[in-house]
CSV table of C-alpha atoms in Angstrom, one decimal:
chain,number,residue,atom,x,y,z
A,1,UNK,CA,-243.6,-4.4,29.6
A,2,UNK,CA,-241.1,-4.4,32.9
A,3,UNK,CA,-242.3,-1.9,35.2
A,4,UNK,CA,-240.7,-0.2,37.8
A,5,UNK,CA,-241.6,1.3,41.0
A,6,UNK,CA,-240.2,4.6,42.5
A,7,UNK,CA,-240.7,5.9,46.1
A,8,UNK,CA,-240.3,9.5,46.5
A,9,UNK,CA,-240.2,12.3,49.2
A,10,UNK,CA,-241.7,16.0,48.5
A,11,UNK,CA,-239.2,18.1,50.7
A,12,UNK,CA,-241.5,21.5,50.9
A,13,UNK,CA,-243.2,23.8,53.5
A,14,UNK,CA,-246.7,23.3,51.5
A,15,UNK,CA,-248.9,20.7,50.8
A,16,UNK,CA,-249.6,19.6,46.9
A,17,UNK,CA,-252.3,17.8,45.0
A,18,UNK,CA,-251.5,14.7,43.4
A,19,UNK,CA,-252.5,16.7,40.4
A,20,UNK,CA,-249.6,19.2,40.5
A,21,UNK,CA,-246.9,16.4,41.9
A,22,UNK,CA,-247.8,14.0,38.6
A,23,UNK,CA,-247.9,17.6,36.2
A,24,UNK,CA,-244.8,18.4,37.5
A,25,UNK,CA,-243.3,15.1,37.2
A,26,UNK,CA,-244.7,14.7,33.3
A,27,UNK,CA,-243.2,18.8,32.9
A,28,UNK,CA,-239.7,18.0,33.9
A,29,UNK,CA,-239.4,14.5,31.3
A,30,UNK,CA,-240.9,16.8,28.6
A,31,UNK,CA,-238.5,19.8,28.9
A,32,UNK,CA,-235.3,17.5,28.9
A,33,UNK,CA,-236.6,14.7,27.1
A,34,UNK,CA,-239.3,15.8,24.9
A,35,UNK,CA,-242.9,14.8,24.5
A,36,UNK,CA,-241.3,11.6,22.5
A,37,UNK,CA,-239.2,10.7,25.7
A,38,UNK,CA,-242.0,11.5,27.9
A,39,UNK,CA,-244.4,9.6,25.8
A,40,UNK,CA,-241.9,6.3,26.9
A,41,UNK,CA,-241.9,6.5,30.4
A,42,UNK,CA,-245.4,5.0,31.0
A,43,UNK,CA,-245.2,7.4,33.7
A,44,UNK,CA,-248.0,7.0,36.6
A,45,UNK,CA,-249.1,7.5,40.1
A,46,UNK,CA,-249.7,4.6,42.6
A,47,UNK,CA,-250.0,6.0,46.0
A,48,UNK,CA,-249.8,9.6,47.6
A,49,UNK,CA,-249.5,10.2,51.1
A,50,UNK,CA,-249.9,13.8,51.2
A,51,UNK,CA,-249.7,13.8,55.0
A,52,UNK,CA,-246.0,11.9,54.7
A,53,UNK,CA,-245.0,13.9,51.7
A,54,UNK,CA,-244.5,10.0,50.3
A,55,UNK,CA,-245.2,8.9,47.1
A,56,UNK,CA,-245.2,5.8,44.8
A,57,UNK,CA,-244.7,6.6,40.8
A,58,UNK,CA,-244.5,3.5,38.2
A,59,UNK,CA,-242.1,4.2,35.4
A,60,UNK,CA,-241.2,1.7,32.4
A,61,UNK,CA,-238.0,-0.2,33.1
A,62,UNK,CA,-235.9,1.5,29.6
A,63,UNK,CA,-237.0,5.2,30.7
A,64,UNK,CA,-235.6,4.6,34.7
A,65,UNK,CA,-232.4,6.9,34.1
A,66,UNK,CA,-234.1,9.2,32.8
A,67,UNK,CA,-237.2,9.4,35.1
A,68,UNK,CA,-234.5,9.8,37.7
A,69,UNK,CA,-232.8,12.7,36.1
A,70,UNK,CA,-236.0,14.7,35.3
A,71,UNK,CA,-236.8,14.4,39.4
A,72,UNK,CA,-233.6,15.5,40.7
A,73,UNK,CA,-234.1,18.5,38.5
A,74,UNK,CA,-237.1,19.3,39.8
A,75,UNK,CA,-237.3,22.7,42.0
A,76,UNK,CA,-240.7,23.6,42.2
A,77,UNK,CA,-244.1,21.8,42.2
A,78,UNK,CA,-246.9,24.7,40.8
A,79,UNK,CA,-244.6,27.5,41.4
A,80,UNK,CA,-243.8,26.8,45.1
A,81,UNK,CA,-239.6,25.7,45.9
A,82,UNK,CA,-239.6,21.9,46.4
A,83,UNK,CA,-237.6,19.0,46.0
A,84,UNK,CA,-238.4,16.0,45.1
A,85,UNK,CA,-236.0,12.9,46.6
A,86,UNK,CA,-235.6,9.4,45.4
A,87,UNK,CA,-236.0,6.6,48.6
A,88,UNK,CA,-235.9,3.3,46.6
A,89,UNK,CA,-236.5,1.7,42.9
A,90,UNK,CA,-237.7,-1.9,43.3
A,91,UNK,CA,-239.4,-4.2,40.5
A,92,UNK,CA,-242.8,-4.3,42.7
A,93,UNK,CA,-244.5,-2.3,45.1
A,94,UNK,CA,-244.1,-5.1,47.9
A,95,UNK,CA,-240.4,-5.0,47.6
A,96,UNK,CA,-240.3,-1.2,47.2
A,97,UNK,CA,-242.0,-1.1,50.4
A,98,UNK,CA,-239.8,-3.3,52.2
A,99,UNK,CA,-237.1,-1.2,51.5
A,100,UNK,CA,-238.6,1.5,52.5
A,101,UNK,CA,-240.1,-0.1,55.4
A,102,UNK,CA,-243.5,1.8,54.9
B,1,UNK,CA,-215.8,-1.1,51.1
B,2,UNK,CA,-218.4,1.4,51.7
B,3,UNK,CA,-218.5,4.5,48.9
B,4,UNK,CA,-217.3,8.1,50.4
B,5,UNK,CA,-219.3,10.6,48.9
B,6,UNK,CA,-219.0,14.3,49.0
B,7,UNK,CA,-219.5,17.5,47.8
B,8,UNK,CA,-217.0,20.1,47.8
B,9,UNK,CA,-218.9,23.0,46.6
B,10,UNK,CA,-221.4,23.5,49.4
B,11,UNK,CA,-222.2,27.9,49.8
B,12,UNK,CA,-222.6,28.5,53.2
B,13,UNK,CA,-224.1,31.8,55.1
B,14,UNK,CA,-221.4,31.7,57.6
B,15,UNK,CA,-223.2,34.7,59.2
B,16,UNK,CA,-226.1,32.5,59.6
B,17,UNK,CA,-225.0,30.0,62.0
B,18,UNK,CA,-228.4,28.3,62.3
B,19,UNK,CA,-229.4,28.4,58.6
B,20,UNK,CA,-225.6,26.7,58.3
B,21,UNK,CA,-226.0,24.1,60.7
B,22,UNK,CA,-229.6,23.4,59.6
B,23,UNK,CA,-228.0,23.1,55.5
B,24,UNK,CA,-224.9,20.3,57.0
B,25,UNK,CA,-227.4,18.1,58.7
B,26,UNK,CA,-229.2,18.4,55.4
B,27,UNK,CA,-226.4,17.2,53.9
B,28,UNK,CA,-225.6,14.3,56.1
B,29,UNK,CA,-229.4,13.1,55.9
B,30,UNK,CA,-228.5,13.0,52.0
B,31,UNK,CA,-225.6,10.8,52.2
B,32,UNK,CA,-222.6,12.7,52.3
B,33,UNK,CA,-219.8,12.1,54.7
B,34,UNK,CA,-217.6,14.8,53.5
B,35,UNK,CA,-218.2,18.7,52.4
B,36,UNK,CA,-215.8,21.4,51.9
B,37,UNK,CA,-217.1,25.1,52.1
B,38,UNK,CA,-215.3,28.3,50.4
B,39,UNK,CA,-214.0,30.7,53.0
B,40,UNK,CA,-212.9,34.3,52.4
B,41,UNK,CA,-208.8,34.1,52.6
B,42,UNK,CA,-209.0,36.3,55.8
B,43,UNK,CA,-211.5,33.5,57.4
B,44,UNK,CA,-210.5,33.9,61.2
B,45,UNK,CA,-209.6,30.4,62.6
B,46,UNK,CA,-212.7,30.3,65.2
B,47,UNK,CA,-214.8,30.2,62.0
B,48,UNK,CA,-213.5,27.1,60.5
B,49,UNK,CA,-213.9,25.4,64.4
B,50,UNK,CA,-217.1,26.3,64.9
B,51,UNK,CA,-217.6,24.9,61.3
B,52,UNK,CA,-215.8,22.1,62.4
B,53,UNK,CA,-217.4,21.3,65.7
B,54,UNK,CA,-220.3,21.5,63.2
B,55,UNK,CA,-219.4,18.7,61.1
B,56,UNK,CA,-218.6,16.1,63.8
B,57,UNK,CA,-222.0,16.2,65.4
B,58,UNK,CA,-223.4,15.1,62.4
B,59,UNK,CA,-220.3,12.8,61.5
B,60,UNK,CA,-219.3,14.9,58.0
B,61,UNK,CA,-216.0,15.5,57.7
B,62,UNK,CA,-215.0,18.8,57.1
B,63,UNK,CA,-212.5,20.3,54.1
B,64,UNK,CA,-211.6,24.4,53.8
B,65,UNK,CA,-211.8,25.5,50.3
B,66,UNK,CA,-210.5,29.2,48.8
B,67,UNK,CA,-212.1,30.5,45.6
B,68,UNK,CA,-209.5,32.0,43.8
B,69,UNK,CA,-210.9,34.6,41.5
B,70,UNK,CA,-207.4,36.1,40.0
B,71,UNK,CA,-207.4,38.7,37.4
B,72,UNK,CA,-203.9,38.1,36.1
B,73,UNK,CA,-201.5,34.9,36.0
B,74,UNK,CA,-199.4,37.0,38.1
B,75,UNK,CA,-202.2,37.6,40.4
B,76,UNK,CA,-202.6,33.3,40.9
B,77,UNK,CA,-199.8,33.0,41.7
B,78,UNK,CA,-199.4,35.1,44.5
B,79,UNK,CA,-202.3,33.8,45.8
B,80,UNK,CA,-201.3,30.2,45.5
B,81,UNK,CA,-197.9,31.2,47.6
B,82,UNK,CA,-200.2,33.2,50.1
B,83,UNK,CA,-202.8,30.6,50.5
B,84,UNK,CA,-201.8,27.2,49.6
B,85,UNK,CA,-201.1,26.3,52.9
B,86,UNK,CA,-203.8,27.1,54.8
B,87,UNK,CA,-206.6,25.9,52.7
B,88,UNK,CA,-207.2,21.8,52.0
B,89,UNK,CA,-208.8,22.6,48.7
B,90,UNK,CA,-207.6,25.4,46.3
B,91,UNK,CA,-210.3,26.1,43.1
B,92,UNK,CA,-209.9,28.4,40.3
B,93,UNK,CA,-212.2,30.8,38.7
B,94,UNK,CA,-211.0,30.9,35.5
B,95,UNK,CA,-212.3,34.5,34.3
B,96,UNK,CA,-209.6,34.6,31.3
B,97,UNK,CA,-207.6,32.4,29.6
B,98,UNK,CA,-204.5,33.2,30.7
B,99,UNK,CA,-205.1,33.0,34.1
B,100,UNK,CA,-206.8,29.2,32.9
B,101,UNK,CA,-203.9,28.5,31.4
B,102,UNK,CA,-201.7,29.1,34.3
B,103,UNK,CA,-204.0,27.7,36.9
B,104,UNK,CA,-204.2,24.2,34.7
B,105,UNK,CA,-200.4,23.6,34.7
B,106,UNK,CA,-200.0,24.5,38.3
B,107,UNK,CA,-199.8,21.7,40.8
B,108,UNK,CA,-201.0,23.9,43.6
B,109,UNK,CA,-204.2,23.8,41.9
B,110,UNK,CA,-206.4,21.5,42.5
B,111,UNK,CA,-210.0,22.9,41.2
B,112,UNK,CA,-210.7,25.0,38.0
B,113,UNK,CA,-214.3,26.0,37.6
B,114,UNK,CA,-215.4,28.2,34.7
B,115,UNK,CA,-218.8,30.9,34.8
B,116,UNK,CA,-221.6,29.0,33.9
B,117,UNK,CA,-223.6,31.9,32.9
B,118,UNK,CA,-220.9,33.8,30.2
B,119,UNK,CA,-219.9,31.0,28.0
B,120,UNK,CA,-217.2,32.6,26.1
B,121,UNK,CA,-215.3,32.2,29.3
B,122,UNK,CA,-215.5,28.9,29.4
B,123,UNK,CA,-212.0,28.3,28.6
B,124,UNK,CA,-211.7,23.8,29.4
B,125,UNK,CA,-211.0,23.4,25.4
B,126,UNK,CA,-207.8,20.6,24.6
B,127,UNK,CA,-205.2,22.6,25.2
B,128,UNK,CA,-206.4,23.6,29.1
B,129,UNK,CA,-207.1,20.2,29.4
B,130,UNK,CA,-203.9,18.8,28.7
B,131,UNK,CA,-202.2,21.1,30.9
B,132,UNK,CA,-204.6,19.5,33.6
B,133,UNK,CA,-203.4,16.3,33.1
B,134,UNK,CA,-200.0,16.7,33.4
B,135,UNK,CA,-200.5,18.6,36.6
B,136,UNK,CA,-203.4,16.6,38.2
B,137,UNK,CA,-205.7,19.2,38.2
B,138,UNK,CA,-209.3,18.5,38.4
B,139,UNK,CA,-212.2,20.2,36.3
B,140,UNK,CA,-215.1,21.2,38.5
B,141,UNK,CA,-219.0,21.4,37.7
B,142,UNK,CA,-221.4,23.1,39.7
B,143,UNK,CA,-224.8,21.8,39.1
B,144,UNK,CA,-226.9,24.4,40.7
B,145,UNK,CA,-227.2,26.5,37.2
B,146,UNK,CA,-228.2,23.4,35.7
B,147,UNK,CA,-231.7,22.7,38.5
B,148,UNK,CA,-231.9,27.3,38.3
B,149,UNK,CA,-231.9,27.3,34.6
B,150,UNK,CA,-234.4,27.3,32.2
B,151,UNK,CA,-234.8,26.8,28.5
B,152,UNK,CA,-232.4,28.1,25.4
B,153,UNK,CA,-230.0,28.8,27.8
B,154,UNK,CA,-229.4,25.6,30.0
B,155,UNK,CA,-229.8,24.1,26.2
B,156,UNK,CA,-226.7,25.9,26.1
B,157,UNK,CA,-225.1,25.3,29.3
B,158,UNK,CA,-225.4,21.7,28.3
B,159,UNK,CA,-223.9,21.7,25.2
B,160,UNK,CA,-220.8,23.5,26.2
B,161,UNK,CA,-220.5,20.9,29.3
B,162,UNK,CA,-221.0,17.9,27.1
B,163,UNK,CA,-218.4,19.0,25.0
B,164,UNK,CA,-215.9,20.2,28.2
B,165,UNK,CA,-216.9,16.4,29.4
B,166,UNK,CA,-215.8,14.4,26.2
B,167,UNK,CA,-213.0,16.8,26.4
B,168,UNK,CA,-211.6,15.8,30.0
B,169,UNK,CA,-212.2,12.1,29.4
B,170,UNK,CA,-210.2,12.0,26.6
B,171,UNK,CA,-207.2,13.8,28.1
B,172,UNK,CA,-208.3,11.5,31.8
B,173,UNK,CA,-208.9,14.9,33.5
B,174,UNK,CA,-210.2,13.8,36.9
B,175,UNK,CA,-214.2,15.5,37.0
B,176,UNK,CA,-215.2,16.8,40.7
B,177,UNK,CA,-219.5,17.1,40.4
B,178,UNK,CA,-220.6,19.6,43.1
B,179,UNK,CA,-223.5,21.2,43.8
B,180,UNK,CA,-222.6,24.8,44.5
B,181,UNK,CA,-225.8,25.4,46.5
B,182,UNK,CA,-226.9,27.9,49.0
B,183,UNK,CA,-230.3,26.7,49.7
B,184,UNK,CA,-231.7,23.2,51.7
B,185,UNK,CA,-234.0,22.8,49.4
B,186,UNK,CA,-231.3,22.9,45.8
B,187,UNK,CA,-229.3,20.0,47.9
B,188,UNK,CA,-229.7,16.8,46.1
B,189,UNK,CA,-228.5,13.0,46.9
B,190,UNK,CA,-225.2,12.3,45.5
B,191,UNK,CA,-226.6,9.9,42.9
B,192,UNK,CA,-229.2,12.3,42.2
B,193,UNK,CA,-226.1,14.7,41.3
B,194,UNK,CA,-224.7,11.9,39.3
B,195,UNK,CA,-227.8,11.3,37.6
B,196,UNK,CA,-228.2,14.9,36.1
B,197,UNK,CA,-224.6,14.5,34.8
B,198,UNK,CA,-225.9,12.1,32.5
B,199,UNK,CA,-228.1,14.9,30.8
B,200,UNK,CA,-224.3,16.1,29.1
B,201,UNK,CA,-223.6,12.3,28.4
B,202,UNK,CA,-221.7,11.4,31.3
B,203,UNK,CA,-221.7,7.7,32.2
B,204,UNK,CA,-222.9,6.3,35.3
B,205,UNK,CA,-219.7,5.3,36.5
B,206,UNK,CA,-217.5,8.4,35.7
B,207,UNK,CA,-220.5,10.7,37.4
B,208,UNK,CA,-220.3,8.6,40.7
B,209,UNK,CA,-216.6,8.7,40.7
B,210,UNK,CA,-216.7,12.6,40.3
B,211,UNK,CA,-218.7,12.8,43.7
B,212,UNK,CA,-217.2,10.1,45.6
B,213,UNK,CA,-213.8,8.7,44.5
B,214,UNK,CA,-212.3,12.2,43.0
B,215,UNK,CA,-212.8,14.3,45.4
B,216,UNK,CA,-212.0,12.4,48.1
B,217,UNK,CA,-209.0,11.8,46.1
B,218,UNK,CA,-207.8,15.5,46.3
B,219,UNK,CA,-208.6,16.0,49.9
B,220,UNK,CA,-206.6,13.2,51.1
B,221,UNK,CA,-203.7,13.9,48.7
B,222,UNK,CA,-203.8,17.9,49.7
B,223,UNK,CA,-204.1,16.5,54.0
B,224,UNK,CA,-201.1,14.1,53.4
B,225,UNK,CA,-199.0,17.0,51.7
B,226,UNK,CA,-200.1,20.1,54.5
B,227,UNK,CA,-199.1,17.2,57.0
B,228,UNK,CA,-196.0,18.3,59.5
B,229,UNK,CA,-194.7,15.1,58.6
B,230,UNK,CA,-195.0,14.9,54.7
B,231,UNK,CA,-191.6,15.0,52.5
B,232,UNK,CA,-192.3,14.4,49.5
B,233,UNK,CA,-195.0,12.2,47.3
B,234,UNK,CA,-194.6,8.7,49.1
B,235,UNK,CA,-192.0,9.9,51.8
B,236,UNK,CA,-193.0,11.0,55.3
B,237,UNK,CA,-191.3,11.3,58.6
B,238,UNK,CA,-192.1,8.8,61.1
B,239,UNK,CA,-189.9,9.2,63.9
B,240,UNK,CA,-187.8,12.2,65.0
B,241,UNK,CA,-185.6,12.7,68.1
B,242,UNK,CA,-183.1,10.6,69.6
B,243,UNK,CA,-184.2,7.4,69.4
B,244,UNK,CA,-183.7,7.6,65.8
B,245,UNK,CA,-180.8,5.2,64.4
B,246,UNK,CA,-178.0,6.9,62.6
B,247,UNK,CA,-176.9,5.4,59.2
């Protein structure tokens, strides 16, 4: 399985758990994709910075475009306005956070 | 060379000067080096400076857009004689057919957008869009109903624009994505806008084209023709006066 890595900024006034970022992130590929499209993304959380609003998310190569998608659609994390930004895809986390420069 | 991108649907509080300037350095931090903003016809010109003065600190260049909600054909075409000239970017709301119709064969045109909300006025079938392509008029989608939206009805929503999208690419109808915002925190990146166009079976290329090279496109065609100099389409005048040799 190719893997790859997103890094992501939460634009909001408050703070989330990891929790409600990743249930929010799973939500959005199962309304537009359905629990068979979500079920593909082999969607998970590597790293929160919840001070930085900065996070890491792994998705399966085949389901990118689609991860994508389902984040820019996202406009509220547990019923507080947010927005969720893609920084950078890379193929590992060491790349992903040279090009982030984290 | 290094892609343009821009968004020519930006709503801005023009009341709310801090708000606005707060929403264009948004907007630059995002990527995009040009935005237009709808203005009310009777915008004074000190507006559109200050909007101006605005956009260079933040190095975005700046495009005035009217929102031309006609009732009648009759109606639009008034309009287009009152306002043509003064505005860089002219859109459409289509609210009826006939004014859709006469909007799509009109040059002055360069935007039609359709309600996203009342579907049986969404009026971009074959016939509007071969009108549009013989007058280089552009079809126009606002994403913002698509991140507001929820359930059975952006289902909807979708399938009408999927259809509307197979539609323009088969007649080559130039596509304009926009956002159509209000609010910071609706702004998205300009391949994030892209990237939601797939979701009515856009392809990646077409959706980057329709927020970079389309509607830079239009702006730069619409500056070269409200230009003191421009003739006509590929003739210009570059020298008057004396110095001029006569034939």
């Amino acid at each position: 399985m190719r893997w790859r890595y997103l890094a992501l900024r939460v634009e909001a006034e408050d703070m989330f758990t990891s929790k409600e970022l990743m249930d929010t992130i799973w939500g959005s590929v199962s309304k537009l994709y359905g629990e068979y499209g979500a079920s593909r993304t082999g969607l998970a959380l590597i790293d929160y910075d919840v001070e930085e609003k900065f996070v890491i998310i792994r998705a399966t190569h085949t389901s990118l475009e689609n991860v994508r998608t389902a984040i820019a659609s996202i406009t509220k994390i547990g019923n507080k306005p947010a927005a969720i930004h893609l920084l950078a895809v890379s193929g590992t986390i060491k790349a992903l956070l040279k090009k982030t420069r984290h | 060379m290094k892609r343009i991108f821009a968004d020519l649907h930006l709503c801005l509080n023009l009341r709310e000067l801090e708000q606005t300037a707060h929403i264009i350095r948004k907007t630059s931090q995002l990527g995009y080096r040009l935005i237009a903003v709808p203005f009310l016809s009777n915008v004074p010109e000190e507006k559109l400076a200050q909007l101006q003065s605005l956009c260079n600190e933040v190095d975005v260049d700046f495009a005035s857009r009217i929102d031309l909600k006609p009732k009648t054909p009759k109606e639009l075409l008034n309009s287009l004689r009152n306002f043509r000239r003064r505005f860089e970017i002219v859109a459409v709301m289509c609210d009826s057919k006939s004014v859709a119709r006469q909007a799509a064969k009109d040059r002055r045109v360069d935007l039609l957008n359709f309600p996203s909300i009342d579907f049986r006025k969404r009026f971009f079938d074959k016939a509007e869009a071969e009108l549009a392509s013989k007058s280089f008029v552009s079809l126009e989608i606002d994403l913002k109903p698509l991140l507001i939206m929820e359930g059975p009805v952006r289902t909807r929503l979708l399938s009408y624009l999927r259809r509307e999208a197979a539609i323009a690419q088969e007649f080559h109808v130039p596509f304009v994505l926009s956002s159509g915002v209000s609010e910071e925190l609706l702004l998205r990146k300009p391949r994030e806008l892209a990237s939601l166009a797939s979701l009515f079976d856009l392809d990646a290329s077409s959706a980057i084209k329709a927020v970079s090279e389309n509607p830079v496109a239009i702006v730069r065609r619409n500056r070269e023709k409200l230009d003191s100099r421009f003739v006509a389409p590929g003739i210009r005048v570059i020298r008057r006066g004396k110095d001029c040799e006569e034939m």
